[in-house]
CSV table of C-alpha atoms in Angstrom, one decimal:
chain,number,residue,atom,x,y,z
A,1,MET,CA,99.7,48.9,146.0
A,2,PRO,CA,99.4,52.7,147.5
A,3,SER,CA,99.9,53.3,151.5
A,4,THR,CA,97.4,54.4,153.6
A,5,VAL,CA,96.7,57.5,156.3
A,6,THR,CA,94.7,57.2,159.2
A,7,LEU,CA,93.6,60.1,161.0
A,8,HIS,CA,93.4,60.3,165.1
A,9,GLU,CA,93.8,62.6,167.7
A,10,ILE,CA,95.6,61.8,171.2
A,11,SER,CA,94.8,63.2,174.6
A,12,SER,CA,97.6,64.4,177.0
A,13,GLN,CA,98.6,65.5,180.5
A,14,HIS,CA,101.3,67.4,179.2
A,15,LEU,CA,99.6,69.3,176.8
A,16,PRO,CA,96.2,71.3,177.5
A,17,ALA,CA,94.5,70.0,174.2
A,18,PRO,CA,93.9,66.5,172.3
A,19,VAL,CA,96.5,66.6,169.3
A,20,PRO,CA,95.5,65.7,166.3
A,21,TYR,CA,98.1,63.4,164.2
A,22,ALA,CA,98.4,61.2,160.8
A,23,VAL,CA,100.0,58.1,160.4
A,24,LEU,CA,101.2,57.0,156.6
A,25,ALA,CA,101.8,53.6,156.4
A,26,PRO,CA,103.2,51.8,153.3
A,27,GLU,CA,101.5,48.1,152.3
A,28,GLN,CA,103.5,45.9,154.9
A,29,THR,CA,104.2,42.1,156.2
A,30,ASP,CA,106.6,42.6,158.5
A,31,PRO,CA,107.1,45.5,161.1
A,32,LEU,CA,108.4,48.3,159.8
A,33,PRO,CA,110.7,51.6,161.6
A,34,LEU,CA,108.7,53.9,163.1
A,35,CYS,CA,109.6,57.8,161.9
A,36,ILE,CA,108.5,60.9,163.8
A,37,LEU,CA,108.1,63.8,161.6
A,38,LEU,CA,107.4,67.2,163.1
A,39,MET,CA,106.5,70.3,161.0
A,40,GLY,CA,107.1,73.5,161.0
A,41,ALA,CA,105.2,76.9,161.3
A,42,GLY,CA,101.4,76.1,159.5
A,43,GLY,CA,102.0,72.8,159.1
A,44,THR,CA,99.7,70.3,160.4
A,45,ARG,CA,98.9,66.7,160.3
A,46,ASP,CA,97.7,67.0,156.6
A,47,SER,CA,101.1,67.8,155.6
A,48,LEU,CA,101.2,64.1,155.8
A,49,LEU,CA,98.7,63.9,154.2
A,50,ASP,CA,99.7,66.0,151.1
A,51,LEU,CA,103.3,64.1,151.5
A,52,GLN,CA,101.1,60.4,151.0
A,53,PRO,CA,101.8,60.8,146.4
A,54,VAL,CA,105.4,61.1,147.4
A,55,PHE,CA,106.0,58.7,149.4
A,56,ASP,CA,104.6,56.2,147.1
A,57,SER,CA,106.6,57.4,144.3
A,58,TRP,CA,109.6,56.8,146.4
A,59,TRP,CA,108.9,53.7,147.8
A,60,SER,CA,108.0,52.3,144.1
A,61,GLU,CA,111.7,53.3,143.2
A,62,SER,CA,113.2,50.9,145.7
A,63,HIS,CA,116.7,50.5,143.4
A,64,ALA,CA,116.9,54.0,142.8
A,65,PRO,CA,120.7,55.5,143.8
A,66,LEU,CA,118.4,57.5,146.4
A,67,ALA,CA,116.1,54.8,147.6
A,68,VAL,CA,114.1,55.5,150.4
A,69,PRO,CA,112.9,52.6,152.4
A,70,ARG,CA,109.5,52.1,153.7
A,71,MET,CA,108.5,53.1,157.0
A,72,ILE,CA,105.5,54.2,159.2
A,73,VAL,CA,105.5,57.7,159.8
A,74,ALA,CA,103.3,59.6,162.1
A,75,THR,CA,102.9,63.3,162.5
A,76,PRO,CA,101.2,65.4,165.2
A,77,SER,CA,99.6,68.8,164.3
A,78,PRO,CA,101.5,71.2,166.9
A,79,GLY,CA,99.3,74.4,166.5
A,80,PRO,CA,101.0,77.7,167.6
A,81,ASP,CA,103.6,75.7,170.2
A,82,TYR,CA,106.7,75.6,168.8
A,83,TYR,CA,107.1,72.2,170.1
A,84,LEU,CA,107.7,74.1,173.6
A,85,GLU,CA,109.0,72.5,176.6
A,86,ASP,CA,107.9,74.3,179.3
A,87,PRO,CA,108.1,72.4,182.6
A,88,GLY,CA,106.9,75.0,184.8
A,89,GLY,CA,103.5,75.4,182.2
A,90,SER,CA,100.9,73.3,180.8
A,91,MET,CA,103.2,73.0,177.1
A,92,GLN,CA,105.5,70.2,177.4
A,93,TRP,CA,105.7,68.7,174.0
A,94,ASP,CA,108.7,66.4,175.2
A,95,GLY,CA,107.2,65.2,177.6
A,96,PHE,CA,104.1,64.6,175.0
A,97,LEU,CA,106.2,62.9,172.4
A,98,ALA,CA,108.5,60.9,174.5
A,99,THR,CA,105.8,59.1,176.9
A,100,ASP,CA,102.8,59.4,175.5
A,101,PHE,CA,102.9,59.6,171.1
A,102,ILE,CA,105.8,57.2,170.7
A,103,PRO,CA,104.6,54.9,173.2
A,104,HIS,CA,101.0,55.1,171.6
A,105,LEU,CA,102.4,54.5,168.5
A,106,ARG,CA,103.9,51.1,169.1
A,107,ALA,CA,101.1,49.8,171.0
A,108,ASN,CA,98.6,50.6,167.6
A,109,TYR,CA,100.8,49.7,164.9
A,110,PRO,CA,103.0,47.5,163.5
A,111,VAL,CA,106.5,49.0,163.9
A,112,ASN,CA,110.0,46.9,164.7
A,113,ASP,CA,112.2,48.1,167.2
A,114,THR,CA,114.0,51.1,165.5
A,115,THR,CA,112.5,54.7,165.9
A,116,VAL,CA,113.9,57.5,164.1
A,117,ILE,CA,112.9,61.6,164.1
A,118,GLY,CA,112.4,63.8,161.2
A,119,GLY,CA,111.6,67.5,161.1
A,120,ILE,CA,111.0,70.4,158.6
A,121,SER,CA,111.9,74.0,159.9
A,122,GLY,CA,110.2,74.5,163.5
A,123,GLY,CA,110.0,70.4,163.2
A,124,GLY,CA,113.9,70.4,162.4
A,125,TYR,CA,114.2,72.6,166.1
A,126,GLY,CA,112.1,70.2,167.8
A,127,ALA,CA,113.2,67.0,166.9
A,128,LEU,CA,117.3,67.9,167.5
A,129,LYS,CA,116.2,69.2,170.9
A,130,LEU,CA,114.0,66.2,172.3
A,131,ALA,CA,116.8,63.6,170.8
A,132,PHE,CA,119.2,65.8,172.2
A,133,GLY,CA,117.6,65.7,175.6
A,134,ARG,CA,116.4,61.8,175.2
A,135,PRO,CA,119.0,60.3,172.7
A,136,HIS,CA,118.4,56.7,174.2
A,137,ILE,CA,115.0,56.8,172.4
A,138,PHE,CA,116.1,57.4,169.0
A,139,GLU,CA,118.1,55.4,166.7
A,140,ALA,CA,118.2,59.0,164.6
A,141,VAL,CA,117.2,62.7,164.3
A,142,ALA,CA,116.9,64.2,160.9
A,143,ALA,CA,116.9,68.0,160.5
A,144,MET,CA,116.1,69.5,157.3
A,145,GLN,CA,116.6,73.7,157.2
A,146,PRO,CA,115.9,73.2,161.1
A,147,MET,CA,114.6,77.0,162.5
A,148,LEU,CA,117.9,77.3,165.3
A,149,GLU,CA,118.9,80.7,166.5
A,150,PRO,CA,123.0,80.8,167.0
A,151,GLY,CA,124.3,81.3,170.5
A,152,LEU,CA,124.0,80.1,174.0
A,153,HIS,CA,122.1,82.2,175.7
A,154,GLU,CA,119.4,84.3,174.8
A,155,SER,CA,121.3,87.3,174.2
A,156,ASP,CA,124.2,85.9,171.7
A,157,VAL,CA,120.5,85.8,169.2
A,158,ARG,CA,121.1,89.1,166.7
A,159,LEU,CA,118.4,90.8,164.9
A,160,ARG,CA,119.2,89.0,161.9
A,161,ASN,CA,118.5,85.6,163.6
A,162,ARG,CA,114.6,86.8,164.8
A,163,LEU,CA,113.0,87.4,161.5
A,164,HIS,CA,110.9,84.0,161.8
A,165,HIS,CA,109.3,85.7,165.3
A,166,SER,CA,106.7,87.5,162.8
A,167,ALA,CA,105.2,84.1,162.3
A,168,GLY,CA,104.3,83.7,165.7
A,169,GLY,CA,104.8,81.2,168.4
A,170,PRO,CA,104.2,80.5,171.9
A,171,LYS,CA,105.7,84.2,173.6
A,172,GLN,CA,107.6,82.4,176.3
A,173,LEU,CA,109.5,81.1,173.4
A,174,ILE,CA,109.5,83.8,170.8
A,175,GLY,CA,109.1,86.9,170.4
A,176,PRO,CA,110.6,90.3,172.5
A,177,SER,CA,108.9,89.2,175.9
A,178,ARG,CA,110.1,85.2,175.4
A,179,ASP,CA,111.6,83.6,179.0
A,180,ALA,CA,115.6,83.8,178.6
A,181,SER,CA,116.0,80.5,180.3
A,182,LEU,CA,113.5,79.1,179.4
A,183,TRP,CA,114.7,79.3,175.3
A,184,GLU,CA,118.3,78.4,176.5
A,185,SER,CA,116.8,75.1,178.2
A,186,ASN,CA,115.0,74.8,175.2
A,187,ASN,CA,118.0,75.0,172.5
A,188,PRO,CA,119.8,72.1,171.1
A,189,ALA,CA,122.8,73.2,171.2
A,190,ASN,CA,123.0,73.8,175.0
A,191,ARG,CA,121.2,70.1,175.1
A,192,ALA,CA,123.5,68.6,172.9
A,193,LEU,CA,126.5,70.4,175.4
A,194,GLU,CA,124.5,68.6,178.8
A,195,HIS,CA,123.9,65.9,177.0
A,196,ALA,CA,126.8,64.6,175.3
A,197,LEU,CA,127.9,61.7,177.5
A,198,GLN,CA,124.7,60.3,176.8
A,199,ILE,CA,124.5,61.2,173.1
A,200,ARG,CA,127.5,60.0,172.2
A,201,ASN,CA,126.9,56.5,174.5
A,202,SER,CA,124.0,55.9,172.5
A,203,GLY,CA,125.4,55.8,169.0
A,204,LEU,CA,122.6,58.6,167.6
A,205,ALA,CA,123.0,59.5,164.4
A,206,ILE,CA,122.5,62.9,163.2
A,207,TYR,CA,121.5,64.9,159.9
A,208,ILE,CA,121.4,68.3,159.9
A,209,GLU,CA,121.0,70.3,156.6
A,210,ALA,CA,120.2,73.7,155.5
A,211,ALA,CA,119.8,76.3,152.5
A,212,ASP,CA,122.9,78.3,152.3
A,213,HIS,CA,120.3,80.9,150.8
A,214,ASP,CA,117.9,81.2,153.4
A,215,PHE,CA,115.5,84.0,154.2
A,216,LEU,CA,115.2,83.4,157.3
A,217,ASN,CA,119.1,83.2,157.7
A,218,ALA,CA,118.2,79.5,159.3
A,219,HIS,CA,121.3,78.6,158.5
A,220,ASP,CA,123.5,80.8,160.6
A,221,GLY,CA,121.8,78.4,163.4
A,222,ALA,CA,122.8,74.9,161.3
A,223,GLU,CA,126.2,76.3,161.2
A,224,PHE,CA,126.4,77.1,164.8
A,225,LEU,CA,125.1,74.0,165.6
A,226,HIS,CA,127.8,71.9,163.6
A,227,ARG,CA,130.6,73.6,165.0
A,228,VAL,CA,129.2,72.9,168.9
A,229,LEU,CA,128.6,69.0,167.8
A,230,TRP,CA,132.1,69.0,165.8
A,231,ASP,CA,133.7,70.8,169.3
A,232,LEU,CA,132.1,68.4,171.6
A,233,ASP,CA,133.7,65.2,168.9
A,234,LEU,CA,129.8,64.0,168.4
A,235,SER,CA,129.8,62.3,165.2
A,236,HIS,CA,127.3,64.3,162.3
A,237,GLU,CA,126.1,64.3,158.7
A,238,TYR,CA,126.1,68.2,157.8
A,239,HIS,CA,125.0,69.5,154.6
A,240,LEU,CA,125.0,73.4,153.3
A,241,VAL,CA,122.7,73.1,150.4
A,242,ARG,CA,124.1,75.9,147.5
A,243,ASN,CA,121.6,77.4,145.8
A,244,ALA,CA,118.7,76.8,148.4
A,245,ASP,CA,116.3,78.7,150.5
A,246,HIS,CA,113.9,78.0,153.0
A,247,GLY,CA,111.6,76.2,150.8
A,248,GLY,CA,110.8,76.2,147.1
A,249,VAL,CA,112.0,73.9,144.0
A,250,THR,CA,114.8,72.0,146.4
A,251,MET,CA,112.4,71.0,149.0
A,252,ARG,CA,111.5,67.9,147.5
A,253,PRO,CA,115.0,66.3,146.7
A,254,ARG,CA,116.5,67.6,149.9
A,255,LEU,CA,113.9,66.1,151.5
A,256,ARG,CA,114.2,62.5,149.7
A,257,ALA,CA,118.0,63.0,150.1
A,258,MET,CA,117.0,63.2,154.2
A,259,PHE,CA,114.8,60.3,154.0
A,260,ALA,CA,117.0,58.1,152.3
A,261,TRP,CA,119.7,58.9,154.6
A,262,LEU,CA,117.5,57.7,157.7
A,263,GLY,CA,116.9,54.8,155.6
A,264,SER,CA,120.8,54.2,155.1
A,265,LEU,CA,121.4,53.2,158.8
A,266,TRP,CA,119.2,49.9,158.5
A,267,ASN,CA,120.6,49.2,155.2
A,268,PRO,CA,123.9,50.3,154.9
A,269,PRO,CA,125.9,49.5,151.9
A,270,GLN,CA,126.6,46.1,151.0
A,271,THR,CA,130.5,45.2,150.7
A,272,ASP,CA,131.9,43.4,147.1
A,273,ASP,CA,132.9,40.2,149.1
A,274,GLU,CA,135.1,39.5,145.5
A,275,ALA,CA,136.5,42.6,145.7
A,276,GLU,CA,137.2,42.5,148.9
A,277,LYS,CA,139.0,39.1,148.5
A,278,ALA,CA,141.1,40.7,145.5
A,279,ALA,CA,142.5,43.6,147.5
A,280,THR,CA,143.0,41.8,150.4
A,281,ILE,CA,145.4,39.1,148.3
A,282,TRP,CA,146.7,42.3,146.5
A,283,LEU,CA,148.0,44.0,149.7
A,284,GLN,CA,149.3,40.8,151.5
A,285,SER,CA,151.5,40.6,148.2
A,286,GLY,CA,153.0,43.9,149.1
A,287,MET,CA,151.2,45.6,146.2
A,288,LYS,CA,152.6,43.6,143.1
A,289,GLY,CA,151.3,44.6,139.8
A,290,LYS,CA,148.5,46.4,138.9
A,291,PRO,CA,145.6,46.9,142.1
A,292,PRO,CA,142.8,45.0,141.7
A,293,ALA,CA,139.8,46.8,140.0
A,294,GLY,CA,138.1,48.5,143.2
A,295,ALA,CA,140.7,47.7,145.4
A,296,ILE,CA,141.0,51.4,146.6
A,297,THR,CA,136.9,51.5,147.4
A,298,THR,CA,137.3,48.4,149.6
A,299,ASP,CA,137.5,47.8,154.0
A,300,ALA,CA,140.5,45.8,153.6
A,301,PHE,CA,142.4,48.9,151.9
A,302,ILE,CA,141.1,51.9,154.5
A,303,HIS,CA,142.3,48.7,157.4
A,304,PHE,CA,145.5,48.6,155.7
A,305,LEU,CA,146.1,52.5,155.6
A,306,ARG,CA,144.8,52.6,159.1
A,307,THR,CA,147.1,50.3,160.5
A,308,ALA,CA,150.0,51.8,158.5
A,309,PHE,CA,149.0,55.1,160.1
A,310,GLU,CA,148.9,54.0,163.6
A,311,PRO,CA,152.2,54.3,164.6
A,312,LEU,CA,152.2,57.9,163.8
A,313,ARG,CA,148.9,58.3,165.4
A,314,ALA,CA,150.5,57.1,168.5
A,315,GLU,CA,153.5,58.9,168.6
A,316,ALA,CA,151.2,62.1,168.1
A,317,ALA,CA,149.3,61.4,170.8
A,318,LYS,CA,152.0,61.5,173.2
A,319,ILE,CA,152.9,65.4,172.6
A,320,ASP,CA,148.6,66.2,171.3
A,321,PRO,CA,145.8,64.3,172.6
A,322,THR,CA,143.5,65.6,170.3
A,323,THR,CA,145.0,63.3,167.7
A,324,ARG,CA,142.6,60.6,168.9
A,325,ARG,CA,139.8,63.0,168.8
A,326,ARG,CA,137.5,62.3,165.8
A,327,PHE,CA,137.3,65.9,165.1
A,328,GLY,CA,140.6,68.2,165.3
A,329,ILE,CA,140.4,71.7,167.7
A,330,LEU,CA,140.6,74.2,165.4
A,331,GLU,CA,141.1,78.1,165.1
A,332,SER,CA,138.2,80.4,165.7
A,333,SER,CA,137.5,81.4,161.8
A,334,ARG,CA,138.3,85.1,161.2
A,335,THR,CA,135.3,86.5,159.7
A,336,PRO,CA,136.4,89.2,156.9
A,337,ASN,CA,135.5,93.2,157.6
């Protein structure tokens, strides 16, 4: 049976006006994960209504290579606020989403303990900054072509990365007179730096993707955030999509890939018990004879390799402590003239 979409609005002390929102729910018998999906400039709760047939199609293909598991999806209408969190002002979107919207959804819809957040363009920016600021709330954050500006300070941002300002937004955050300190406090890269330990301890899963031909140059900001997370040794998945733009025909397959990734967190790939057993026997024999089919794709084989390399890693760590990091400390890349 097709899903249902319900339209509501919610008032909050964190925002000056009630927020319209939509909830997309598939037919269900058991509680499902909750996904907050934030839209970019011009997006509203109606954007989720437009996506209903797309989700229905995805959910009907449960055995497809990029299967999208069923979940309850909720989208608020952000208006022109750009998900601004201004502690001294009337727009406090982080506070609204974390302390009003999510608890409201949990109290009124049949969801389980898993909450994830995703976003597209400006919504990707909103999702990342909220998840990095309050990582304990979410199992994962996923951002598709997030509208990010590369830099830790407002003065770092070049004109090529301010093109999206023409679309408008709160003057405190978007435009020539914006508040530099407010921009920096909302910047996902700065939040990652500030909350790196909490993000690591929470186990927050992170997915970032960007188009390599983005007419707004949003891929600059995505690449910058990727490098910040790398240097912080924070695990994340990052995709620079070839020949893609900020919209267009690649949008739907990229959106599907993002939701399939979210679903993979609670439906991880299953091990092949027979293959694991055969690989273990072969390894214990000293790898005599031809390896069994699929041996190198087993957990047993990778565990064997890790064990074999551990003495080398331990010796290297005595001289180079970064050996124990997930990601290496790399030289800064040089851009050709």
